């Protein structure tokens, strides 16, 4: 996914934050209200137990809610509780049918104005990377799978200023 790059720059984080702010403003979500909730799927990049045991070292205790250690194929979010569900560089490890079912379950986990945001590699054609067992999909394939899950793309943006040897990275917001 990162083509050997261990770390990406602050530009990656800043553009993600900018996209998130645009989307929550567009959806009318108030990020600092007392009952606002977000779900980050894939936090820990494959080292779930290790990351979860140290999460409290990195996230303020008043901001950290429940922690889950589960494959996305089995994960079922609570119904109607999330303002934002964020998935970054993790969905490329799911087969199409697992991805569609995961999106359907996430849809049920959203509040009425909630939104799912993904940030993933996108390619010109479906491409299997045998090094990390990931599938890069074309943007139109992502749109098709999102639509199959009964969701609609609301906004998309290409990640800028990444190393030239990386595949195209895009963020998509849908509900």
Tab-separated table of N, CA and C in Angstrom:
chain	number	residue	atom	x	y	z
A	1	UNK	N	0.819	-1.186	0.000
A	1	UNK	CA	0.000	0.000	0.000
A	1	UNK	C	0.867	1.256	0.000
A	2	UNK	N	1.919	1.224	0.784
A	2	UNK	CA	2.798	2.393	0.885
A	2	UNK	C	4.084	2.200	0.091
A	3	UNK	N	4.154	1.110	-0.669
A	3	UNK	CA	5.286	0.844	-1.542
A	3	UNK	C	6.628	0.983	-0.830
A	4	UNK	N	6.709	0.470	0.376
A	4	UNK	CA	7.965	0.498	1.118
A	4	UNK	C	8.178	1.746	1.959
A	5	UNK	N	7.312	2.736	1.846
A	5	UNK	CA	7.431	3.948	2.665
A	5	UNK	C	6.894	3.636	4.056
A	6	UNK	N	7.724	3.751	5.059
A	6	UNK	CA	7.300	3.433	6.430
A	6	UNK	C	6.390	4.513	6.987
A	7	UNK	N	6.626	5.743	6.610
A	7	UNK	CA	5.888	6.874	7.165
A	7	UNK	C	5.575	7.848	6.042
A	8	UNK	N	4.397	8.429	6.075
A	8	UNK	CA	4.070	9.496	5.141
A	8	UNK	C	4.067	10.815	5.894
A	9	UNK	N	4.152	11.858	5.159
A	9	UNK	CA	4.336	13.184	5.744
A	9	UNK	C	3.095	13.724	6.429
A	10	UNK	N	3.319	14.839	7.098
A	10	UNK	CA	2.206	15.560	7.719
A	10	UNK	C	1.193	16.019	6.681
A	11	UNK	N	1.618	16.170	5.417
A	11	UNK	CA	0.679	16.580	4.364
A	11	UNK	C	-0.453	15.571	4.234
A	12	UNK	N	-0.134	14.286	4.403
A	12	UNK	CA	-1.150	13.236	4.357
A	12	UNK	C	-2.185	13.469	5.451
A	13	UNK	N	-1.713	13.694	6.663
A	13	UNK	CA	-2.609	13.924	7.791
A	13	UNK	C	-3.408	15.210	7.628
A	14	UNK	N	-2.750	16.255	7.160
A	14	UNK	CA	-3.433	17.542	7.003
A	14	UNK	C	-4.527	17.475	5.954
A	15	UNK	N	-4.266	16.780	4.845
A	15	UNK	CA	-5.305	16.685	3.827
A	15	UNK	C	-6.460	15.803	4.308
A	16	UNK	N	-6.155	14.752	5.061
A	16	UNK	CA	-7.228	13.924	5.633
A	16	UNK	C	-8.100	14.764	6.559
A	17	UNK	N	-7.452	15.555	7.413
A	17	UNK	CA	-8.194	16.415	8.337
A	17	UNK	C	-9.025	17.448	7.579
A	18	UNK	N	-8.464	18.020	6.531
A	18	UNK	CA	-9.192	18.999	5.726
A	18	UNK	C	-10.419	18.362	5.074
A	19	UNK	N	-10.254	17.174	4.510
A	19	UNK	CA	-11.369	16.470	3.880
A	19	UNK	C	-12.444	16.154	4.913
A	20	UNK	N	-12.024	15.665	6.061
A	20	UNK	CA	-12.969	15.350	7.129
A	20	UNK	C	-13.776	16.586	7.519
A	21	UNK	N	-13.113	17.726	7.702
A	21	UNK	CA	-13.822	18.959	8.085
A	21	UNK	C	-14.816	19.394	7.011
A	22	UNK	N	-14.449	19.269	5.741
A	22	UNK	CA	-15.370	19.622	4.653
A	22	UNK	C	-16.610	18.741	4.686
A	23	UNK	N	-16.390	17.441	4.904
A	23	UNK	CA	-17.500	16.487	4.881
A	23	UNK	C	-18.429	16.685	6.077
A	24	UNK	N	-17.868	16.860	7.279
A	24	UNK	CA	-18.767	17.019	8.432
A	24	UNK	C	-19.524	18.349	8.361
A	25	UNK	N	-18.912	19.354	7.768
A	25	UNK	CA	-19.626	20.625	7.566
A	25	UNK	C	-20.761	20.424	6.563
A	26	UNK	N	-20.473	19.728	5.473
A	26	UNK	CA	-21.473	19.457	4.437
A	26	UNK	C	-22.653	18.668	5.018
A	27	UNK	N	-22.383	17.751	5.946
A	27	UNK	CA	-23.421	16.906	6.534
A	27	UNK	C	-24.102	17.540	7.749
A	28	UNK	N	-23.584	18.686	8.204
A	28	UNK	CA	-24.170	19.351	9.366
A	28	UNK	C	-23.844	18.674	10.681
A	29	UNK	N	-22.728	17.961	10.727
A	29	UNK	CA	-22.317	17.266	11.944
A	29	UNK	C	-21.539	18.235	12.830
A	30	UNK	N	-21.916	18.314	14.098
A	30	UNK	CA	-21.186	19.149	15.058
A	30	UNK	C	-20.164	18.269	15.767
A	31	UNK	N	-18.870	18.436	15.438
A	31	UNK	CA	-17.860	17.500	15.947
A	31	UNK	C	-17.613	17.548	17.448
A	32	UNK	N	-17.934	18.638	18.106
A	32	UNK	CA	-17.614	18.749	19.533
A	32	UNK	C	-18.819	18.601	20.446
A	33	UNK	N	-19.935	18.158	19.912
A	33	UNK	CA	-21.092	17.952	20.788
A	33	UNK	C	-20.808	16.755	21.692
A	34	UNK	N	-21.403	16.730	22.850
A	34	UNK	CA	-21.072	15.692	23.845
A	34	UNK	C	-21.262	14.254	23.373
A	35	UNK	N	-22.234	14.000	22.517
A	35	UNK	CA	-22.498	12.621	22.108
A	35	UNK	C	-21.939	12.296	20.725
A	36	UNK	N	-21.009	13.109	20.215
A	36	UNK	CA	-20.442	12.807	18.898
A	36	UNK	C	-19.517	11.599	19.006
A	37	UNK	N	-19.587	10.740	17.967
A	37	UNK	CA	-18.789	9.515	17.990
A	37	UNK	C	-18.238	9.217	16.606
A	38	UNK	N	-17.003	8.758	16.597
A	38	UNK	CA	-16.364	8.322	15.358
A	38	UNK	C	-15.794	6.931	15.572
A	39	UNK	N	-15.723	6.186	14.495
A	39	UNK	CA	-15.154	4.851	14.517
A	39	UNK	C	-14.021	4.820	13.505
A	40	UNK	N	-12.821	4.453	13.942
A	40	UNK	CA	-11.670	4.335	13.059
A	40	UNK	C	-11.420	2.853	12.822
A	41	UNK	N	-11.713	2.393	11.617
A	41	UNK	CA	-11.521	0.982	11.278
A	41	UNK	C	-10.141	0.803	10.673
A	42	UNK	N	-9.390	-0.098	11.245
A	42	UNK	CA	-8.064	-0.371	10.719
A	42	UNK	C	-6.963	0.335	11.470
A	43	UNK	N	-7.289	1.054	12.511
A	43	UNK	CA	-6.257	1.698	13.320
A	43	UNK	C	-5.353	0.617	13.871
A	44	UNK	N	-4.084	0.779	13.710
A	44	UNK	CA	-3.159	-0.212	14.220
A	44	UNK	C	-2.498	-1.028	13.130
A	45	UNK	N	-2.867	-0.762	11.890
A	45	UNK	CA	-2.289	-1.377	10.694
A	45	UNK	C	-1.825	-2.815	10.883
A	46	UNK	N	-2.776	-3.675	11.250
A	46	UNK	CA	-2.501	-5.096	11.295
A	46	UNK	C	-1.912	-5.609	12.595
A	47	UNK	N	-1.686	-4.744	13.522
A	47	UNK	CA	-1.136	-5.159	14.816
A	47	UNK	C	-2.149	-4.819	15.905
A	48	UNK	N	-3.359	-5.275	15.715
A	48	UNK	CA	-4.487	-4.882	16.556
A	48	UNK	C	-4.239	-5.033	18.055
A	49	UNK	N	-3.894	-6.203	18.550
A	49	UNK	CA	-3.728	-6.319	20.012
A	49	UNK	C	-2.655	-5.386	20.558
A	50	UNK	N	-1.557	-5.249	19.844
A	50	UNK	CA	-0.474	-4.370	20.289
A	50	UNK	C	-0.927	-2.921	20.312
A	51	UNK	N	-1.609	-2.493	19.249
A	51	UNK	CA	-2.073	-1.106	19.178
A	51	UNK	C	-3.102	-0.815	20.264
A	52	UNK	N	-4.062	-1.703	20.416
A	52	UNK	CA	-5.122	-1.462	21.393
A	52	UNK	C	-4.570	-1.371	22.811
A	53	UNK	N	-3.554	-2.164	23.113
A	53	UNK	CA	-2.993	-2.117	24.462
A	53	UNK	C	-2.285	-0.797	24.735
A	54	UNK	N	-1.873	-0.086	23.676
A	54	UNK	CA	-1.170	1.184	23.849
A	54	UNK	C	-2.012	2.399	23.457
A	55	UNK	N	-3.250	2.189	23.037
A	55	UNK	CA	-4.084	3.291	22.544
A	55	UNK	C	-4.232	4.405	23.572
A	56	UNK	N	-4.350	4.027	24.835
A	56	UNK	CA	-4.533	5.039	25.885
A	56	UNK	C	-3.306	5.919	26.065
A	57	UNK	N	-2.156	5.469	25.561
A	57	UNK	CA	-0.941	6.288	25.613
A	57	UNK	C	-0.969	7.403	24.569
A	58	UNK	N	-1.826	7.253	23.548
A	58	UNK	CA	-1.828	8.195	22.433
A	58	UNK	C	-3.103	9.016	22.304
A	59	UNK	N	-4.179	8.550	22.908
A	59	UNK	CA	-5.471	9.226	22.788
A	59	UNK	C	-5.942	9.619	24.178
A	60	UNK	N	-6.357	10.866	24.316
A	60	UNK	CA	-6.840	11.355	25.611
A	60	UNK	C	-7.990	10.476	26.102
A	61	UNK	N	-7.970	10.130	27.370
A	61	UNK	CA	-8.953	9.191	27.922
A	61	UNK	C	-10.390	9.687	27.775
A	62	UNK	N	-10.594	11.005	27.799
A	62	UNK	CA	-11.955	11.526	27.646
A	62	UNK	C	-12.423	11.479	26.192
A	63	UNK	N	-11.525	11.165	25.251
A	63	UNK	CA	-11.868	11.084	23.828
A	63	UNK	C	-11.907	9.642	23.317
A	64	UNK	N	-11.394	8.723	24.107
A	64	UNK	CA	-11.292	7.336	23.682
A	64	UNK	C	-12.482	6.541	24.198
A	65	UNK	N	-13.190	5.940	23.286
A	65	UNK	CA	-14.334	5.128	23.676
A	65	UNK	C	-13.970	3.658	23.688
A	66	UNK	N	-14.876	2.860	23.206
A	66	UNK	CA	-14.690	1.420	23.193
A	66	UNK	C	-13.665	1.022	22.133
A	67	UNK	N	-12.845	0.024	22.445
A	67	UNK	CA	-11.850	-0.497	21.512
A	67	UNK	C	-12.272	-1.892	21.071
A	68	UNK	N	-12.145	-2.161	19.764
A	68	UNK	CA	-12.542	-3.450	19.207
A	68	UNK	C	-11.335	-4.083	18.529
A	69	UNK	N	-11.168	-5.360	18.697
A	69	UNK	CA	-10.152	-6.120	17.963
A	69	UNK	C	-10.898	-7.182	17.171
A	70	UNK	N	-11.135	-6.890	15.896
A	70	UNK	CA	-11.972	-7.759	15.080
A	70	UNK	C	-11.612	-7.570	13.614
A	71	UNK	N	-11.705	-8.647	12.854
A	71	UNK	CA	-11.611	-8.516	11.411
A	71	UNK	C	-12.840	-7.781	10.899
A	72	UNK	N	-12.673	-7.006	9.849
A	72	UNK	CA	-13.809	-6.250	9.319
A	72	UNK	C	-14.872	-7.162	8.709
A	73	UNK	N	-14.472	-8.362	8.315
A	73	UNK	CA	-15.444	-9.312	7.767
A	73	UNK	C	-16.498	-9.690	8.801
A	74	UNK	N	-16.146	-9.647	10.088
A	74	UNK	CA	-17.083	-10.027	11.147
A	74	UNK	C	-17.599	-8.833	11.954
A	75	UNK	N	-16.956	-7.696	11.832
A	75	UNK	CA	-17.282	-6.566	12.700
A	75	UNK	C	-18.672	-6.009	12.402
A	76	UNK	N	-19.440	-5.780	13.473
A	76	UNK	CA	-20.782	-5.193	13.349
A	76	UNK	C	-20.839	-3.975	14.265
A	77	UNK	N	-20.869	-2.766	13.687
A	77	UNK	CA	-20.967	-1.566	14.530
A	77	UNK	C	-22.323	-1.506	15.225
A	78	UNK	N	-22.336	-0.838	16.370
A	78	UNK	CA	-23.614	-0.576	17.041
A	78	UNK	C	-24.523	0.179	16.088
A	79	UNK	N	-25.798	-0.050	16.187
A	79	UNK	CA	-26.762	0.577	15.285
A	79	UNK	C	-26.989	2.046	15.641
A	80	UNK	N	-26.864	2.917	14.635
A	80	UNK	CA	-27.249	4.320	14.746
A	80	UNK	C	-26.455	5.181	15.706
A	81	UNK	N	-25.169	4.886	15.931
A	81	UNK	CA	-24.430	5.663	16.940
A	81	UNK	C	-23.276	6.504	16.398
A	82	UNK	N	-22.837	6.275	15.165
A	82	UNK	CA	-21.629	6.942	14.677
A	82	UNK	C	-21.930	8.110	13.738
A	83	UNK	N	-21.232	9.215	13.997
A	83	UNK	CA	-21.284	10.360	13.093
A	83	UNK	C	-20.393	10.105	11.883
A	84	UNK	N	-19.225	9.533	12.138
A	84	UNK	CA	-18.242	9.258	11.093
A	84	UNK	C	-17.650	7.872	11.311
A	85	UNK	N	-17.562	7.112	10.232
A	85	UNK	CA	-16.805	5.862	10.236
A	85	UNK	C	-15.674	6.047	9.233
A	86	UNK	N	-14.431	5.994	9.708
A	86	UNK	CA	-13.237	6.266	8.894
A	86	UNK	C	-12.489	4.958	8.663
A	87	UNK	N	-12.182	4.679	7.397
A	87	UNK	CA	-11.429	3.477	7.031
A	87	UNK	C	-10.287	3.899	6.113
A	88	UNK	N	-9.066	3.643	6.524
A	88	UNK	CA	-7.912	4.066	5.729
A	88	UNK	C	-6.935	2.917	5.566
A	89	UNK	N	-6.629	2.604	4.307
A	89	UNK	CA	-5.644	1.590	3.949
A	89	UNK	C	-5.879	0.265	4.663
A	90	UNK	N	-7.155	-0.106	4.729
A	90	UNK	CA	-7.500	-1.403	5.318
A	90	UNK	C	-8.484	-2.172	4.435
A	91	UNK	N	-9.330	-1.467	3.706
A	91	UNK	CA	-10.377	-2.113	2.913
A	91	UNK	C	-9.822	-2.852	1.701
A	92	UNK	N	-8.602	-2.517	1.299
A	92	UNK	CA	-7.969	-3.197	0.168
A	92	UNK	C	-7.670	-4.659	0.486
A	93	UNK	N	-7.838	-5.048	1.735
A	93	UNK	CA	-7.605	-6.432	2.135
A	93	UNK	C	-8.890	-7.263	2.119
A	94	UNK	N	-10.008	-6.641	1.759
A	94	UNK	CA	-11.291	-7.354	1.726
A	94	UNK	C	-11.668	-7.737	0.298
A	95	UNK	N	-12.270	-8.914	0.152
A	95	UNK	CA	-12.852	-9.315	-1.125
A	95	UNK	C	-14.094	-8.468	-1.366
A	96	UNK	N	-14.516	-8.372	-2.609
A	96	UNK	CA	-15.659	-7.523	-2.962
A	96	UNK	C	-16.896	-7.811	-2.128
A	97	UNK	N	-17.258	-9.101	-1.990
A	97	UNK	CA	-18.486	-9.436	-1.261
A	97	UNK	C	-18.360	-9.081	0.223
A	98	UNK	N	-17.178	-9.253	0.799
A	98	UNK	CA	-16.963	-8.866	2.200
A	98	UNK	C	-17.025	-7.355	2.361
A	99	UNK	N	-16.503	-6.641	1.384
A	99	UNK	CA	-16.512	-5.184	1.424
A	99	UNK	C	-17.938	-4.634	1.357
A	100	UNK	N	-18.736	-5.174	0.452
A	100	UNK	CA	-20.133	-4.720	0.324
A	100	UNK	C	-20.892	-4.992	1.618
A	101	UNK	N	-20.721	-6.162	2.188
A	101	UNK	CA	-21.409	-6.490	3.451
A	101	UNK	C	-20.915	-5.604	4.590
A	102	UNK	N	-19.621	-5.319	4.634
A	102	UNK	CA	-19.077	-4.418	5.653
A	102	UNK	C	-19.700	-3.030	5.513
A	103	UNK	N	-19.779	-2.509	4.288
A	103	UNK	CA	-20.403	-1.201	4.062
A	103	UNK	C	-21.862	-1.197	4.516
A	104	UNK	N	-22.585	-2.264	4.254
A	104	UNK	CA	-23.999	-2.349	4.681
A	104	UNK	C	-24.116	-2.292	6.201
A	105	UNK	N	-23.224	-3.006	6.888
A	105	UNK	CA	-23.253	-2.980	8.353
A	105	UNK	C	-22.873	-1.592	8.872
A	106	UNK	N	-21.902	-0.958	8.211
A	106	UNK	CA	-21.512	0.397	8.623
A	106	UNK	C	-22.657	1.380	8.409
A	107	UNK	N	-23.379	1.226	7.319
A	107	UNK	CA	-24.538	2.091	7.055
A	107	UNK	C	-25.510	2.031	8.224
A	108	UNK	N	-25.744	0.842	8.749
A	108	UNK	CA	-26.634	0.675	9.905
A	108	UNK	C	-26.054	1.301	11.168
A	109	UNK	N	-24.742	1.434	11.233
A	109	UNK	CA	-24.090	2.018	12.402
A	109	UNK	C	-24.089	3.529	12.426
A	110	UNK	N	-24.501	4.156	11.314
A	110	UNK	CA	-24.469	5.620	11.227
A	110	UNK	C	-25.689	6.269	11.863
A	111	UNK	N	-25.464	7.462	12.433
A	111	UNK	CA	-26.572	8.333	12.821
A	111	UNK	C	-27.218	8.834	11.528
A	112	UNK	N	-28.405	9.468	11.595
A	112	UNK	CA	-29.089	9.895	10.371
A	112	UNK	C	-28.244	10.763	9.433
A	113	UNK	N	-27.402	11.631	9.953
A	113	UNK	CA	-26.555	12.473	9.108
A	113	UNK	C	-25.115	11.962	9.045
A	114	UNK	N	-24.899	10.746	9.522
A	114	UNK	CA	-23.558	10.191	9.567
A	114	UNK	C	-22.995	9.882	8.189
A	115	UNK	N	-21.695	9.626	8.150
A	115	UNK	CA	-21.012	9.427	6.878
A	115	UNK	C	-19.867	8.425	7.056
A	116	UNK	N	-19.628	7.662	6.012
A	116	UNK	CA	-18.483	6.760	5.946
A	116	UNK	C	-17.439	7.438	5.071
A	117	UNK	N	-16.204	7.429	5.515
A	117	UNK	CA	-15.110	7.986	4.724
A	117	UNK	C	-14.046	6.912	4.568
A	118	UNK	N	-13.620	6.721	3.320
A	118	UNK	CA	-12.526	5.795	3.064
A	118	UNK	C	-11.362	6.555	2.435
A	119	UNK	N	-10.170	6.063	2.694
A	119	UNK	CA	-8.961	6.584	2.054
A	119	UNK	C	-8.160	5.368	1.632
A	120	UNK	N	-8.093	5.149	0.327
A	120	UNK	CA	-7.499	3.919	-0.191
A	120	UNK	C	-6.736	4.182	-1.486
A	121	UNK	N	-5.836	3.246	-1.805
A	121	UNK	CA	-5.164	3.257	-3.097
A	121	UNK	C	-6.199	2.972	-4.176
A	122	UNK	N	-6.056	3.636	-5.305
A	122	UNK	CA	-6.927	3.391	-6.446
A	122	UNK	C	-6.024	3.199	-7.659
A	123	UNK	N	-6.413	2.252	-8.492
A	123	UNK	CA	-5.580	1.891	-9.631
A	123	UNK	C	-6.389	1.978	-10.916
A	124	UNK	N	-5.716	1.766	-12.021
A	124	UNK	CA	-6.406	1.795	-13.317
A	124	UNK	C	-7.211	0.518	-13.548
A	125	UNK	N	-6.772	-0.570	-12.931
A	125	UNK	CA	-7.466	-1.849	-13.028
A	125	UNK	C	-7.294	-2.577	-11.702
A	126	UNK	N	-8.096	-3.610	-11.493
A	126	UNK	CA	-7.961	-4.394	-10.256
A	126	UNK	C	-6.568	-5.014	-10.260
A	127	UNK	N	-5.860	-4.812	-9.155
A	127	UNK	CA	-4.460	-5.223	-9.082
A	127	UNK	C	-4.203	-5.869	-7.728
A	128	UNK	N	-3.696	-7.106	-7.731
A	128	UNK	CA	-3.347	-7.800	-6.499
A	128	UNK	C	-1.876	-7.565	-6.207
A	129	UNK	N	-1.598	-7.055	-5.030
A	129	UNK	CA	-0.219	-6.891	-4.559
A	129	UNK	C	0.079	-8.083	-3.670
A	130	UNK	N	0.907	-8.997	-4.160
A	130	UNK	CA	1.181	-10.223	-3.417
A	130	UNK	C	2.038	-9.981	-2.177
A	131	UNK	N	2.754	-8.857	-2.115
A	131	UNK	CA	3.582	-8.554	-0.940
A	131	UNK	C	2.724	-8.345	0.302
A	132	UNK	N	1.623	-7.614	0.147
A	132	UNK	CA	0.792	-7.338	1.321
A	132	UNK	C	-0.639	-7.850	1.167
A	133	UNK	N	-0.875	-8.682	0.152
A	133	UNK	CA	-2.192	-9.296	-0.083
A	133	UNK	C	-3.309	-8.265	-0.158
A	134	UNK	N	-3.061	-7.191	-0.891
A	134	UNK	CA	-4.086	-6.151	-1.029
A	134	UNK	C	-4.554	-6.062	-2.474
A	135	UNK	N	-5.814	-5.661	-2.628
A	135	UNK	CA	-6.405	-5.428	-3.937
A	135	UNK	C	-6.560	-3.929	-4.136
A	136	UNK	N	-5.899	-3.397	-5.149
A	136	UNK	CA	-6.174	-2.016	-5.545
A	136	UNK	C	-7.289	-2.081	-6.573
A	137	UNK	N	-8.274	-1.226	-6.385
A	137	UNK	CA	-9.414	-1.203	-7.293
A	137	UNK	C	-9.469	0.152	-7.996
A	138	UNK	N	-10.002	0.170	-9.217
A	138	UNK	CA	-10.219	1.463	-9.882
A	138	UNK	C	-11.311	2.251	-9.161
A	139	UNK	N	-11.259	3.554	-9.300
A	139	UNK	CA	-12.234	4.424	-8.631
A	139	UNK	C	-13.672	4.018	-8.984
A	140	UNK	N	-13.929	3.730	-10.260
A	140	UNK	CA	-15.295	3.357	-10.641
A	140	UNK	C	-15.729	2.046	-9.990
A	141	UNK	N	-14.787	1.147	-9.720
A	141	UNK	CA	-15.113	-0.099	-9.015
A	141	UNK	C	-15.492	0.188	-7.562
A	142	UNK	N	-14.768	1.115	-6.926
A	142	UNK	CA	-15.149	1.535	-5.571
A	142	UNK	C	-16.570	2.093	-5.577
A	143	UNK	N	-16.875	2.949	-6.547
A	143	UNK	CA	-18.219	3.529	-6.647
A	143	UNK	C	-19.268	2.437	-6.831
A	144	UNK	N	-18.978	1.442	-7.659
A	144	UNK	CA	-19.916	0.351	-7.899
A	144	UNK	C	-20.188	-0.436	-6.615
A	145	UNK	N	-19.133	-0.749	-5.870
A	145	UNK	CA	-19.293	-1.517	-4.633
A	145	UNK	C	-20.047	-0.709	-3.569
A	146	UNK	N	-19.764	0.577	-3.498
A	146	UNK	CA	-20.484	1.459	-2.572
A	146	UNK	C	-21.970	1.478	-2.929
A	147	UNK	N	-22.268	1.593	-4.218
A	147	UNK	CA	-23.654	1.597	-4.684
A	147	UNK	C	-24.344	0.259	-4.384
A	148	UNK	N	-23.631	-0.862	-4.575
A	148	UNK	CA	-24.202	-2.179	-4.267
A	148	UNK	C	-24.591	-2.299	-2.797
A	149	UNK	N	-23.893	-1.570	-1.947
A	149	UNK	CA	-24.198	-1.594	-0.510
A	149	UNK	C	-25.359	-0.665	-0.156
A	150	UNK	N	-25.936	0.000	-1.158
A	150	UNK	CA	-27.066	0.888	-0.904
A	150	UNK	C	-26.645	2.268	-0.439
A	151	UNK	N	-25.439	2.669	-0.800
A	151	UNK	CA	-24.899	3.959	-0.385
A	151	UNK	C	-24.600	4.825	-1.607
A	152	UNK	N	-24.442	6.122	-1.361
A	152	UNK	CA	-24.187	7.068	-2.446
A	152	UNK	C	-22.946	7.898	-2.114
A	153	UNK	N	-22.043	8.022	-3.090
A	153	UNK	CA	-20.852	8.846	-2.906
A	153	UNK	C	-21.276	10.315	-2.863
A	154	UNK	N	-20.834	11.022	-1.831
A	154	UNK	CA	-21.180	12.424	-1.627
A	154	UNK	C	-20.040	13.366	-2.019
A	155	UNK	N	-18.814	12.899	-1.824
A	155	UNK	CA	-17.653	13.744	-2.086
A	155	UNK	C	-16.433	12.860	-2.269
A	156	UNK	N	-15.530	13.300	-3.121
A	156	UNK	CA	-14.273	12.596	-3.320
A	156	UNK	C	-13.148	13.596	-3.508
A	157	UNK	N	-11.946	13.159	-3.173
A	157	UNK	CA	-10.786	14.039	-3.313
A	157	UNK	C	-9.534	13.179	-3.456
A	158	UNK	N	-8.657	13.606	-4.340
A	158	UNK	CA	-7.386	12.915	-4.525
A	158	UNK	C	-6.361	13.447	-3.530
A	159	UNK	N	-5.622	12.534	-2.920
A	159	UNK	CA	-4.541	12.929	-2.009
A	159	UNK	C	-3.407	13.521	-2.843
A	160	UNK	N	-2.955	14.678	-2.452
A	160	UNK	CA	-1.878	15.361	-3.159
A	160	UNK	C	-0.560	15.197	-2.404
A	161	UNK	N	0.525	15.439	-3.113
A	161	UNK	CA	1.868	15.522	-2.525
A	161	UNK	C	2.355	14.241	-1.868
A	162	UNK	N	2.008	13.117	-2.454
A	162	UNK	CA	2.545	11.845	-1.984
A	162	UNK	C	3.746	11.473	-2.851
A	163	UNK	N	4.589	10.562	-2.373
A	163	UNK	CA	5.713	10.126	-3.200
A	163	UNK	C	5.237	9.631	-4.570
A	164	UNK	N	5.993	9.920	-5.586
A	164	UNK	CA	5.597	9.634	-6.963
A	164	UNK	C	5.422	8.142	-7.244
A	165	UNK	N	6.084	7.278	-6.475
A	165	UNK	CA	5.998	5.841	-6.726
A	165	UNK	C	4.792	5.168	-6.071
A	166	UNK	N	3.958	5.943	-5.401
A	166	UNK	CA	2.736	5.381	-4.816
A	166	UNK	C	1.610	5.401	-5.840
A	167	UNK	N	0.679	4.454	-5.690
A	167	UNK	CA	-0.531	4.481	-6.508
A	167	UNK	C	-1.353	5.693	-6.105
A	168	UNK	N	-2.282	6.051	-6.953
A	168	UNK	CA	-3.184	7.154	-6.631
A	168	UNK	C	-3.935	6.814	-5.349
A	169	UNK	N	-4.060	7.793	-4.468
A	169	UNK	CA	-4.791	7.635	-3.209
A	169	UNK	C	-5.952	8.624	-3.239
A	170	UNK	N	-7.135	8.141	-2.938
A	170	UNK	CA	-8.323	9.002	-2.924
A	170	UNK	C	-9.098	8.803	-1.629
A	171	UNK	N	-9.786	9.856	-1.261
A	171	UNK	CA	-10.734	9.812	-0.146
A	171	UNK	C	-12.128	9.914	-0.741
A	172	UNK	N	-13.030	9.078	-0.275
A	172	UNK	CA	-14.428	9.107	-0.692
A	172	UNK	C	-15.305	9.164	0.545
A	173	UNK	N	-16.291	10.033	0.507
A	173	UNK	CA	-17.280	10.126	1.584
A	173	UNK	C	-18.622	9.669	1.008
A	174	UNK	N	-19.316	8.818	1.771
A	174	UNK	CA	-20.594	8.314	1.271
A	174	UNK	C	-21.534	7.981	2.423
A	175	UNK	N	-22.795	7.959	2.095
A	175	UNK	CA	-23.831	7.649	3.090
A	175	UNK	C	-25.028	7.025	2.377
